[in-house]
Coordinates of C-alpha atoms (C1' of nucleotides) in Angstrom, one line a residue:
Chain A
M3 CA 0.0 0.0 0.0
S4 CA 2.0 3.0 1.2
P5 CA 5.2 3.3 -0.7
E6 CA 7.6 4.9 1.7
E7 CA 7.6 5.1 5.5
H8 CA 11.2 4.5 6.3
P9 CA 14.4 6.3 5.5
V10 CA 15.5 4.1 2.6
P11 CA 16.7 5.1 -0.8
P12 CA 15.7 2.0 -2.8
P13 CA 16.4 2.8 -6.4
T14 CA 19.0 5.5 -6.0
P15 CA 21.3 4.2 -3.2
A16 CA 23.2 7.1 -1.7
K17 CA 26.5 5.3 -2.2
K18 CA 28.7 5.8 0.7
T19 CA 26.7 6.2 3.9
R20 CA 27.9 4.0 6.6
L21 CA 25.5 1.1 7.3
S22 CA 23.9 0.7 10.7
R23 CA 21.6 -1.8 12.3
E24 CA 18.7 0.6 12.1
L25 CA 19.3 1.3 8.5
V26 CA 19.5 -2.4 7.6
L27 CA 16.4 -3.2 9.6
S28 CA 14.3 -0.5 8.3
A29 CA 15.3 -1.3 4.7
A30 CA 14.3 -4.8 5.5
L31 CA 11.0 -3.8 6.9
A32 CA 10.3 -1.6 3.9
L33 CA 11.1 -4.5 1.6
V34 CA 8.8 -6.8 3.5
D35 CA 6.0 -4.3 3.6
S36 CA 6.1 -3.6 -0.1
E37 CA 6.9 -7.0 -1.5
G38 CA 6.4 -9.6 1.2
L39 CA 8.5 -11.9 3.3
D40 CA 9.9 -13.9 0.4
A41 CA 11.3 -10.8 -1.1
L42 CA 13.5 -10.4 1.9
T43 CA 16.6 -12.2 0.7
M44 CA 20.1 -11.2 1.6
R45 CA 21.0 -10.3 -2.0
R46 CA 17.8 -8.3 -2.5
L47 CA 18.4 -6.4 0.7
G48 CA 22.0 -5.8 -0.1
Q49 CA 21.0 -4.4 -3.5
Q50 CA 18.4 -2.2 -1.9
L51 CA 21.1 -0.7 0.3
G52 CA 23.7 -0.5 -2.5
R53 CA 26.0 -2.9 -0.6
D54 CA 27.3 -6.4 -1.0
P55 CA 24.9 -9.0 0.6
M56 CA 27.7 -10.2 2.8
S57 CA 28.0 -6.8 4.5
L58 CA 24.6 -7.5 6.2
Y59 CA 26.1 -10.1 8.3
R60 CA 27.8 -7.4 10.3
Y61 CA 24.3 -6.3 11.6
A62 CA 22.5 -9.6 11.9
D63 CA 23.9 -13.0 12.5
N64 CA 21.8 -14.7 9.9
R65 CA 18.5 -14.4 8.1
A66 CA 16.5 -15.5 11.1
A67 CA 18.0 -12.8 13.2
L68 CA 17.1 -10.3 10.6
L69 CA 13.5 -11.5 10.8
D70 CA 13.6 -11.1 14.5
G71 CA 15.0 -7.6 14.1
V72 CA 12.0 -6.8 11.8
S73 CA 9.6 -8.1 14.3
E74 CA 11.2 -6.0 17.0
L75 CA 11.2 -2.9 14.9
V76 CA 7.5 -3.2 14.2
L77 CA 6.6 -3.9 17.8
N78 CA 8.5 -0.9 18.8
E79 CA 5.9 1.2 17.1
L80 CA 3.5 0.1 19.8
A81 CA 3.3 2.6 22.5
I82 CA 2.3 1.5 26.0
I83 CA 1.8 4.0 28.8
P84 CA 2.2 1.8 32.0
D85 CA 0.9 4.3 34.5
D86 CA -2.5 4.8 33.2
P87 CA -4.9 4.2 36.1
D88 CA -7.7 3.0 33.9
W89 CA -6.4 -0.4 32.9
Q90 CA -9.4 -1.4 30.8
A91 CA -9.3 1.8 28.7
Q92 CA -5.6 1.3 28.3
L93 CA -5.9 -2.3 27.1
R94 CA -8.6 -1.3 24.7
R95 CA -6.4 1.4 23.3
I96 CA -3.5 -1.0 22.9
A97 CA -5.7 -3.5 21.2
H98 CA -6.7 -0.9 18.7
D99 CA -3.2 0.2 18.2
L100 CA -1.9 -3.3 17.6
R101 CA -4.7 -3.9 15.2
L102 CA -3.7 -0.9 13.2
L103 CA -0.1 -1.9 13.3
A104 CA -1.0 -5.2 11.9
L105 CA -3.0 -3.7 9.1
R106 CA -0.1 -1.4 8.4
H107 CA 2.4 -4.2 8.2
P108 CA 0.3 -7.3 7.2
N109 CA 3.4 -9.1 5.9
V110 CA 5.1 -8.9 9.2
V111 CA 2.2 -10.5 11.1
P112 CA 3.3 -14.1 10.2
L113 CA 6.7 -13.2 11.8
L114 CA 5.1 -11.8 15.0
V115 CA 3.1 -14.9 15.4
T116 CA 5.5 -17.5 14.2
R117 CA 9.0 -16.6 15.4
P118 CA 8.2 -16.9 19.1
L119 CA 7.1 -20.5 18.5
S120 CA 10.7 -21.3 17.8
T121 CA 12.4 -19.1 20.3
P122 CA 12.3 -19.6 24.1
L123 CA 11.0 -16.6 26.0
G124 CA 14.4 -15.7 27.4
L125 CA 16.0 -15.7 24.0
R126 CA 13.6 -13.5 22.2
P127 CA 14.5 -10.0 21.0
L128 CA 13.9 -7.8 24.0
G129 CA 11.7 -5.5 22.0
T130 CA 9.2 -8.3 21.5
L131 CA 9.0 -8.9 25.3
R132 CA 8.4 -5.3 26.2
P133 CA 4.7 -5.3 25.6
L134 CA 4.4 -8.4 27.9
E135 CA 6.3 -6.7 30.6
Q136 CA 4.5 -3.4 30.3
I137 CA 1.1 -4.9 30.3
L138 CA 1.9 -6.9 33.3
S139 CA 3.1 -3.7 34.9
L140 CA 0.0 -1.9 33.9
L141 CA -2.2 -4.6 35.5
I142 CA -0.2 -5.0 38.6
D143 CA -0.1 -1.2 39.2
A144 CA -3.9 -1.3 38.7
G145 CA -4.2 -3.5 41.7
F146 CA -4.1 -7.1 40.3
A147 CA -2.1 -9.7 42.0
P148 CA 0.7 -10.7 39.7
V149 CA -0.8 -14.1 39.1
D150 CA -4.0 -12.6 38.1
A151 CA -2.3 -10.1 36.0
L152 CA -0.8 -12.9 34.1
H153 CA -4.2 -14.5 33.6
V154 CA -5.6 -11.3 32.3
Y155 CA -2.7 -10.8 30.0
R156 CA -2.9 -14.2 28.5
A157 CA -6.6 -14.1 27.8
Y158 CA -6.3 -10.5 26.5
Y159 CA -3.3 -11.0 24.3
G160 CA -4.5 -14.4 23.1
Y161 CA -7.8 -13.0 21.9
L162 CA -6.1 -10.0 20.5
Y163 CA -3.7 -12.0 18.4
G164 CA -6.5 -14.4 17.4
H165 CA -8.6 -11.5 16.2
I166 CA -5.8 -10.0 14.2
L167 CA -5.2 -13.3 12.5
N168 CA -8.9 -13.7 11.8
E169 CA -9.2 -10.3 10.3
L170 CA -6.2 -10.5 8.1
Q171 CA -7.4 -13.9 6.8
E172 CA -10.7 -12.6 5.6
F173 CA -9.3 -10.3 3.0
V174 CA -11.1 -9.5 -0.2
V175 CA -9.8 -11.2 -3.3
D176 CA -11.3 -9.0 -5.9
P177 CA -12.5 -5.6 -4.7
D178 CA -13.8 -4.7 -8.2
E179 CA -16.4 -7.4 -8.1
N180 CA -19.6 -6.3 -6.5
E181 CA -21.2 -9.7 -6.0
A182 CA -20.2 -10.8 -2.5
L183 CA -19.6 -14.5 -3.5
L184 CA -17.2 -13.5 -6.2
R185 CA -15.5 -10.8 -4.1
L186 CA -14.4 -13.5 -1.6
G187 CA -13.8 -16.2 -4.2
L188 CA -16.5 -18.2 -2.4
H189 CA -18.1 -19.3 -5.7
R190 CA -15.5 -22.0 -5.9
L191 CA -16.8 -23.8 -2.9
P192 CA -19.1 -26.7 -3.6
P193 CA -22.6 -25.5 -2.5
K194 CA -23.6 -28.9 -1.1
D195 CA -20.7 -28.9 1.4
F196 CA -20.6 -25.2 2.3
P197 CA -24.1 -23.8 2.3
R198 CA -23.7 -21.7 5.4
L199 CA -20.5 -20.2 4.3
R200 CA -21.7 -19.3 0.9
A201 CA -24.9 -17.9 2.3
L202 CA -22.9 -15.6 4.6
A203 CA -20.9 -14.2 1.8
P204 CA -22.5 -10.7 1.9
V205 CA -21.9 -10.5 5.7
L206 CA -18.3 -11.7 5.3
A207 CA -17.7 -9.2 2.6
D208 CA -18.2 -6.2 4.8
Y209 CA -16.4 -6.9 8.0
D210 CA -16.0 -4.3 10.6
G211 CA -12.8 -5.6 12.3
M212 CA -12.6 -2.8 14.8
A213 CA -16.1 -3.2 16.1
E214 CA -15.7 -6.9 16.3
L215 CA -12.4 -6.6 18.2
D216 CA -13.9 -4.1 20.6
E217 CA -16.9 -6.3 21.4
G218 CA -14.7 -9.3 22.1
I219 CA -12.3 -7.3 24.3
N220 CA -15.2 -5.9 26.2
I221 CA -16.7 -9.2 26.9
L222 CA -13.4 -10.7 27.9
L223 CA -12.3 -7.8 30.1
S224 CA -15.6 -7.5 32.0
G225 CA -15.7 -11.3 32.3
L226 CA -12.3 -11.4 33.7
A227 CA -13.0 -8.5 36.0
A228 CA -16.0 -10.4 37.4
H229 CA -14.0 -13.6 38.0
L230 CA -11.0 -12.0 39.7
P231 CA -10.4 -10.1 42.9
L232 CA -10.7 -6.6 41.5
P233 CA -8.9 -3.4 42.1
G234 CA -11.5 -0.8 41.3
A235 CA -15.1 -1.8 40.6
S236 CA -17.2 -4.2 42.6
A237 CA -19.1 -6.9 40.7
K238 CA -18.8 -9.9 43.1
P239 CA -20.1 -13.4 42.4
Chain B
M28 CA 24.6 -35.3 14.6
S29 CA 24.3 -38.5 12.5
P30 CA 26.1 -38.6 9.2
E31 CA 23.8 -39.2 6.2
E32 CA 24.5 -41.2 3.1
H33 CA 22.9 -40.3 -0.2
P34 CA 22.4 -43.5 -2.1
V35 CA 20.6 -45.3 0.7
P36 CA 16.9 -46.0 1.3
P37 CA 17.1 -44.9 4.9
P38 CA 14.2 -45.6 7.4
T39 CA 11.2 -46.3 5.3
P40 CA 12.0 -48.2 2.2
A41 CA 8.5 -49.2 1.3
K42 CA 10.0 -50.0 -2.0
K43 CA 7.4 -50.6 -4.6
T44 CA 4.0 -49.5 -3.4
R45 CA 2.3 -47.1 -5.7
L46 CA 2.4 -43.6 -4.3
S47 CA -0.8 -41.8 -3.4
R48 CA -1.7 -38.3 -2.2
E49 CA -2.5 -39.7 1.2
L50 CA 0.8 -41.6 1.4
V51 CA 2.8 -38.5 0.4
L52 CA 0.9 -36.2 2.8
S53 CA 1.2 -38.5 5.8
A54 CA 4.9 -39.0 5.2
A55 CA 5.2 -35.2 5.0
L56 CA 3.3 -34.8 8.3
A57 CA 5.4 -37.5 9.9
L58 CA 8.5 -35.6 8.8
V59 CA 7.2 -32.3 10.0
D60 CA 6.2 -33.8 13.3
S61 CA 9.5 -35.4 14.0
E62 CA 11.9 -32.9 12.6
G63 CA 10.2 -29.6 12.0
L64 CA 9.0 -27.6 9.0
D65 CA 12.4 -27.0 7.6
A66 CA 13.1 -30.7 7.3
L67 CA 10.2 -30.9 4.8
T68 CA 12.1 -30.5 1.6
M69 CA 11.2 -32.3 -1.6
R70 CA 14.4 -34.3 -1.6
R71 CA 14.1 -35.3 2.0
L72 CA 10.5 -36.4 1.6
G73 CA 11.3 -38.3 -1.6
Q74 CA 14.1 -40.1 0.2
Q75 CA 11.7 -40.9 3.0
L76 CA 9.4 -42.5 0.5
G77 CA 12.1 -44.2 -1.5
R78 CA 11.2 -42.2 -4.6
D79 CA 12.7 -39.5 -6.7
P80 CA 11.9 -36.0 -5.4
M81 CA 10.3 -35.2 -8.7
S82 CA 7.7 -37.8 -8.3
L83 CA 6.1 -35.8 -5.6
Y84 CA 4.9 -33.2 -8.0
R85 CA 2.4 -35.6 -9.2
Y86 CA 0.6 -35.3 -5.9
A87 CA 1.2 -31.7 -5.0
D88 CA 1.7 -28.8 -7.4
N89 CA 4.5 -27.4 -5.5
R90 CA 5.9 -27.1 -2.0
A91 CA 3.3 -24.6 -0.9
A92 CA 0.6 -27.0 -2.0
L93 CA 2.3 -29.7 0.0
L94 CA 2.2 -27.5 3.1
D95 CA -1.5 -26.8 2.5
G96 CA -2.1 -30.6 2.2
V97 CA -0.4 -31.1 5.6
S98 CA -2.6 -28.5 7.2
E99 CA -5.6 -30.1 5.8
L100 CA -4.5 -33.5 6.9
V101 CA -4.1 -32.3 10.5
L102 CA -7.4 -30.4 10.6
N103 CA -9.1 -33.5 9.4
E104 CA -8.3 -35.1 12.7
L105 CA -10.7 -32.6 14.3
A106 CA -14.1 -34.2 14.7
I107 CA -17.2 -31.9 14.8
I108 CA -20.6 -33.2 15.4
P109 CA -22.9 -30.6 13.9
D110 CA -26.2 -31.7 15.4
D111 CA -25.3 -31.5 19.1
P112 CA -28.1 -29.5 20.7
D113 CA -25.8 -28.1 23.4
W114 CA -23.7 -25.7 21.4
Q115 CA -21.7 -24.4 24.3
A116 CA -20.7 -27.9 25.4
Q117 CA -19.8 -28.7 21.8
L118 CA -17.7 -25.6 21.4
R119 CA -15.9 -26.3 24.6
R120 CA -15.1 -29.9 23.4
I121 CA -13.9 -28.7 20.0
A122 CA -11.7 -26.2 21.8
H123 CA -10.1 -28.9 23.9
D124 CA -9.7 -31.2 20.9
L125 CA -8.1 -28.5 18.8
R126 CA -5.7 -27.7 21.7
L127 CA -4.7 -31.3 22.0
L128 CA -4.3 -31.5 18.2
A129 CA -2.0 -28.5 18.3
L130 CA 0.1 -30.1 21.1
R131 CA 0.3 -33.3 19.2
H132 CA 1.5 -31.4 16.0
P133 CA 3.2 -28.3 17.3
N134 CA 5.3 -27.9 14.2
V135 CA 2.2 -27.7 12.1
V136 CA 0.7 -24.9 14.0
P137 CA 2.6 -22.2 12.1
L138 CA 1.1 -23.6 9.0
L139 CA -2.4 -23.5 10.3
V140 CA -2.0 -19.9 11.3
T141 CA 0.1 -18.6 8.5
R142 CA -1.1 -20.2 5.2
P143 CA -4.6 -18.7 5.3
L144 CA -2.9 -15.3 5.5
S145 CA -1.7 -15.8 1.9
T146 CA -4.7 -17.6 0.5
P147 CA -8.1 -16.1 -0.1
L148 CA -11.0 -17.9 1.6
G149 CA -12.3 -19.5 -1.6
L150 CA -9.0 -20.9 -2.6
R151 CA -8.1 -22.7 0.6
P152 CA -8.0 -26.4 0.9
L153 CA -11.6 -27.5 1.6
G154 CA -10.5 -29.4 4.6
T155 CA -9.4 -26.2 6.3
L156 CA -12.8 -24.6 5.7
R157 CA -14.7 -27.5 7.1
P158 CA -14.4 -26.5 10.7
L159 CA -15.7 -23.0 9.9
E160 CA -18.7 -24.4 8.0
Q161 CA -19.5 -26.9 10.6
I162 CA -19.3 -24.5 13.5
L163 CA -21.5 -22.1 11.7
S164 CA -24.0 -25.0 11.1
L165 CA -23.8 -25.9 14.8
L166 CA -24.6 -22.4 15.9
I167 CA -27.3 -21.8 13.4
D168 CA -29.0 -25.1 14.2
A169 CA -28.8 -24.1 17.8
G170 CA -31.0 -21.1 17.0
F171 CA -28.6 -18.3 16.2
A172 CA -29.3 -16.0 13.3
P173 CA -26.6 -16.5 10.7
V174 CA -25.0 -13.1 11.3
D175 CA -24.8 -13.8 15.0
A176 CA -23.4 -17.2 14.4
L177 CA -20.6 -15.6 12.5
H178 CA -20.0 -13.2 15.4
V179 CA -19.8 -16.1 17.8
Y180 CA -17.6 -18.1 15.5
R181 CA -15.1 -15.3 15.1
A182 CA -14.8 -14.5 18.7
Y183 CA -14.6 -18.1 19.6
Y184 CA -12.1 -19.2 17.0
G185 CA -10.1 -16.1 17.4
Y186 CA -9.6 -16.6 21.1
L187 CA -9.0 -20.3 20.5
Y188 CA -6.2 -19.8 18.1
G189 CA -4.8 -17.0 20.2
H190 CA -4.7 -19.3 23.2
I191 CA -3.0 -22.1 21.3
L192 CA -0.3 -19.7 20.1
N193 CA 0.1 -18.4 23.6
E194 CA 0.5 -21.8 25.1
L195 CA 2.9 -23.1 22.5
Q196 CA 5.0 -20.0 22.9
E197 CA 5.6 -20.5 26.6
F198 CA 7.5 -23.7 26.2
V199 CA 10.1 -24.7 28.7
V200 CA 13.6 -24.5 27.5
D201 CA 15.4 -26.7 30.0
P202 CA 13.1 -29.1 31.8
D203 CA 15.9 -30.5 33.9
E204 CA 16.5 -27.2 35.6
N205 CA 14.4 -26.8 38.7
E206 CA 14.9 -23.1 39.2
A207 CA 12.0 -21.5 37.4
L208 CA 14.1 -18.6 36.0
L209 CA 16.5 -21.0 34.4
R210 CA 13.9 -23.3 33.1
L211 CA 12.4 -20.6 31.0
G212 CA 15.7 -18.9 30.1
L213 CA 14.5 -15.8 31.8
H214 CA 17.8 -15.3 33.6
R215 CA 19.0 -13.6 30.4
L216 CA 16.6 -10.7 30.8
P217 CA 18.0 -7.5 32.3
P218 CA 16.4 -7.3 35.7
K219 CA 16.0 -3.6 35.5
D220 CA 13.8 -3.7 32.4
F221 CA 11.9 -6.9 33.1
P222 CA 11.1 -7.1 36.8
R223 CA 7.5 -8.3 36.5
L224 CA 8.3 -11.0 34.0
R225 CA 11.2 -12.3 36.0
A226 CA 9.2 -12.3 39.2
L227 CA 6.5 -14.3 37.5
A228 CA 8.9 -17.0 36.4
P229 CA 7.6 -19.7 38.9
V230 CA 4.0 -19.0 37.7
L231 CA 5.0 -19.1 34.1
A232 CA 6.8 -22.3 34.6
D233 CA 3.8 -24.3 35.5
Y234 CA 1.1 -23.4 33.2
D235 CA -2.1 -25.2 33.0
G236 CA -3.1 -24.5 29.5
M237 CA -6.3 -26.5 29.5
A238 CA -7.7 -24.7 32.5
E239 CA -6.7 -21.4 31.1
L240 CA -8.4 -22.1 27.8
D241 CA -11.5 -23.3 29.5
E242 CA -11.8 -20.2 31.6
G243 CA -11.4 -17.9 28.6
I244 CA -13.9 -19.9 26.5
N245 CA -16.4 -19.8 29.4
I246 CA -16.1 -16.1 29.8
L247 CA -16.4 -15.5 26.1
L248 CA -19.3 -17.8 25.5
S249 CA -21.4 -16.6 28.3
G250 CA -20.6 -13.0 27.4
L251 CA -21.6 -13.6 23.9
A252 CA -24.8 -15.4 24.9
A253 CA -25.7 -12.4 27.1
H254 CA -25.1 -10.0 24.3
L255 CA -27.0 -11.8 21.5
P256 CA -30.6 -12.9 21.0
L257 CA -30.3 -16.4 22.5
P258 CA -31.7 -19.7 21.5
G259 CA -31.9 -21.5 24.8
A260 CA -31.2 -20.5 28.3
S261 CA -27.9 -19.0 29.3
A262 CA -25.2 -21.2 30.9
K263 CA -24.0 -19.8 34.1
P264 CA -20.6 -20.8 35.6
Chain C
dG11 C1' 54.9 7.2 8.3
dC12 C1' 53.1 2.4 10.3
dC13 C1' 49.6 -0.6 13.2
dT14 C1' 45.3 -2.1 14.5
dA15 C1' 40.4 -2.6 14.2
dC16 C1' 36.6 -2.6 11.8
dA17 C1' 33.5 -2.2 7.3
dG18 C1' 32.6 -4.0 3.2
dT19 C1' 33.7 -7.2 -0.9
dC20 C1' 34.8 -11.3 -3.6
dT21 C1' 34.7 -16.0 -4.5
dA22 C1' 33.0 -20.3 -3.7
dC23 C1' 29.9 -24.0 -2.3
dA24 C1' 26.2 -26.8 -0.7
dT25 C1' 21.2 -26.9 -0.7
dT26 C1' 16.9 -25.6 -2.3
dG27 C1' 12.6 -25.8 -5.7
dT28 C1' 11.3 -27.1 -10.0
dA29 C1' 11.2 -27.2 -15.5
dG30 C1' 11.6 -30.5 -19.3
dA31 C1' 12.5 -34.8 -21.5
dG32 C1' 12.4 -39.3 -21.2
dA33 C1' 12.0 -44.2 -19.1
dA34 C1' 9.4 -47.6 -16.9
dG35 C1' 5.2 -49.5 -15.6
dT36 C1' 0.1 -50.1 -16.0
dT37 C1' -4.2 -50.7 -18.4
dG38 C1' -7.3 -51.3 -22.2
dT39 C1' -8.4 -53.0 -27.0
dT40 C1' -7.8 -56.0 -30.5
Chain D
dA8 C1' 0.1 -61.8 -27.4
dA9 C1' 0.8 -57.2 -29.4
dC10 C1' 0.2 -52.7 -29.6
dA11 C1' -1.3 -48.1 -28.0
dA12 C1' -2.5 -44.7 -24.6
dC13 C1' -2.1 -43.7 -20.4
dT14 C1' 0.0 -42.7 -15.9
dT15 C1' 3.8 -42.8 -12.8
dC16 C1' 8.4 -42.2 -11.8
dT17 C1' 13.4 -40.8 -12.8
dC18 C1' 17.3 -38.1 -14.7
dT19 C1' 19.5 -34.1 -15.8
dA20 C1' 19.9 -29.4 -15.4
dC21 C1' 19.5 -24.7 -13.7
dA22 C1' 18.7 -20.5 -11.2
dA23 C1' 18.3 -18.8 -6.6
dT24 C1' 19.3 -19.0 -1.9
dG25 C1' 22.2 -18.6 2.8
dT26 C1' 26.5 -18.3 4.3
dA27 C1' 31.7 -19.6 5.2
dG28 C1' 36.4 -17.8 4.6
dA29 C1' 39.8 -15.1 2.8
dC30 C1' 40.6 -10.7 1.2
dT31 C1' 40.6 -5.4 0.5
dG32 C1' 39.9 -1.0 1.8
dT33 C1' 39.6 2.7 5.1
dA34 C1' 39.8 5.4 9.6
dG35 C1' 42.0 6.8 13.4
dG36 C1' 45.9 6.6 16.9
dC37 C1' 50.8 6.5 17.7

DNA sequence: GCCTACAGTCTACATTGTAGAGAAGTTGTT
DNA sequence: AACAACTTCTCTACAATGTAGACTGTAGGC
């Protein structure tokens, strides 16, 4: 979508700037954003920076580390203010922000979701652990016991990521088509086996991701608040 | 590691059986389960089947299609009984089943989560759409309006996938270590920046994924039931 | 000047997916 | 049995990838 968000001269490399980790990573992110994960090869990135591919290894141990760096860079765009007294409002805001972040960098989402599956907590890029730490902080400062804060975090973040995946999966295949079935490519499904899905095509076609996210978060947060010893409010079973 | 010889039919020399899609896919799944996604190369899989790598292209158009096939195969292990009258119980059961499926095939989870992001709904392997269709069916049969069924599905499945990702991410790095910090590798985190996370190490180290999932699902389902025009009575925990 | 440290480059190689032509095997028809 | 029309499997080949290792350049301190 957007052509340029990062300080990168892709076609006209300003020949002799000294490279830096930030430069490399933001060029990598730009490449991923504009052409997808597969386009991020060492050679391509080197070319983008006007440098030999091998020079990149000064700034990332290998391709996997490069991917981790990109994840980290993206997650750093997420602002968390840990001393907001209204934890629910804060979590709602973060959810919206993260959703927008994902929509802005859809090609990075697979990384965000996948890389932690192959890296133990303690070995992850610190930037990717920051949201966890800060949300825990937020909740504990709001009065939750640490154990309960962890529960809230898990339910919240789990749902949040799940929603983002959901929303990104339901993308429209052909926006010019005005028949809902065709827009989503659902006409290929055998009507006998997928009657419900096909019938829901019009509803699927206009999906308000933000509202949906909000509703889920609300249900979850108020449910959690009702089940746990609460800091502020008072609903008690 | 073990040294590998090339001209050798290594573990499964089922020499002269005719290949079939099922055979190929289940060999692929076995390979992924035992050695991870990266081990699934055409050559390796061919070797595993005692066939030339090129023969595989008869059963999958390319590597991506092979991955899709593996996803499908795994999702087919999930049983959904669409005419259960108790929709909440059914959804709870499916959630537990899917969780166990994910624990049984952790290396496939990245596929389940990632492949749909690059394939429009209508072009996905039918097997991966079956759960969606059947859960919609289940909900509509239980009395939900189709639009509401979709809402419930999205919140439910979103949370479910989110939880699975969460749980798989928090794996233990060194099970022999009895100090919680070390078990999770958290000792590498700078104490100044990650006090909460480090303090929670003991809690993190013993994580009851099933209970956590159950609690989230309960909150979500009862919350949804309360917000939507309901078929039966509401289930109260 | 020379020395050391670091940044970037060059060459080389093993591994990957897969195109294209052909061989081997199977099945149907006579 | 013989042939033909298939399907299935194999061989060869190639371009692209990540990255090891040795090398070249450059910047600053003495």
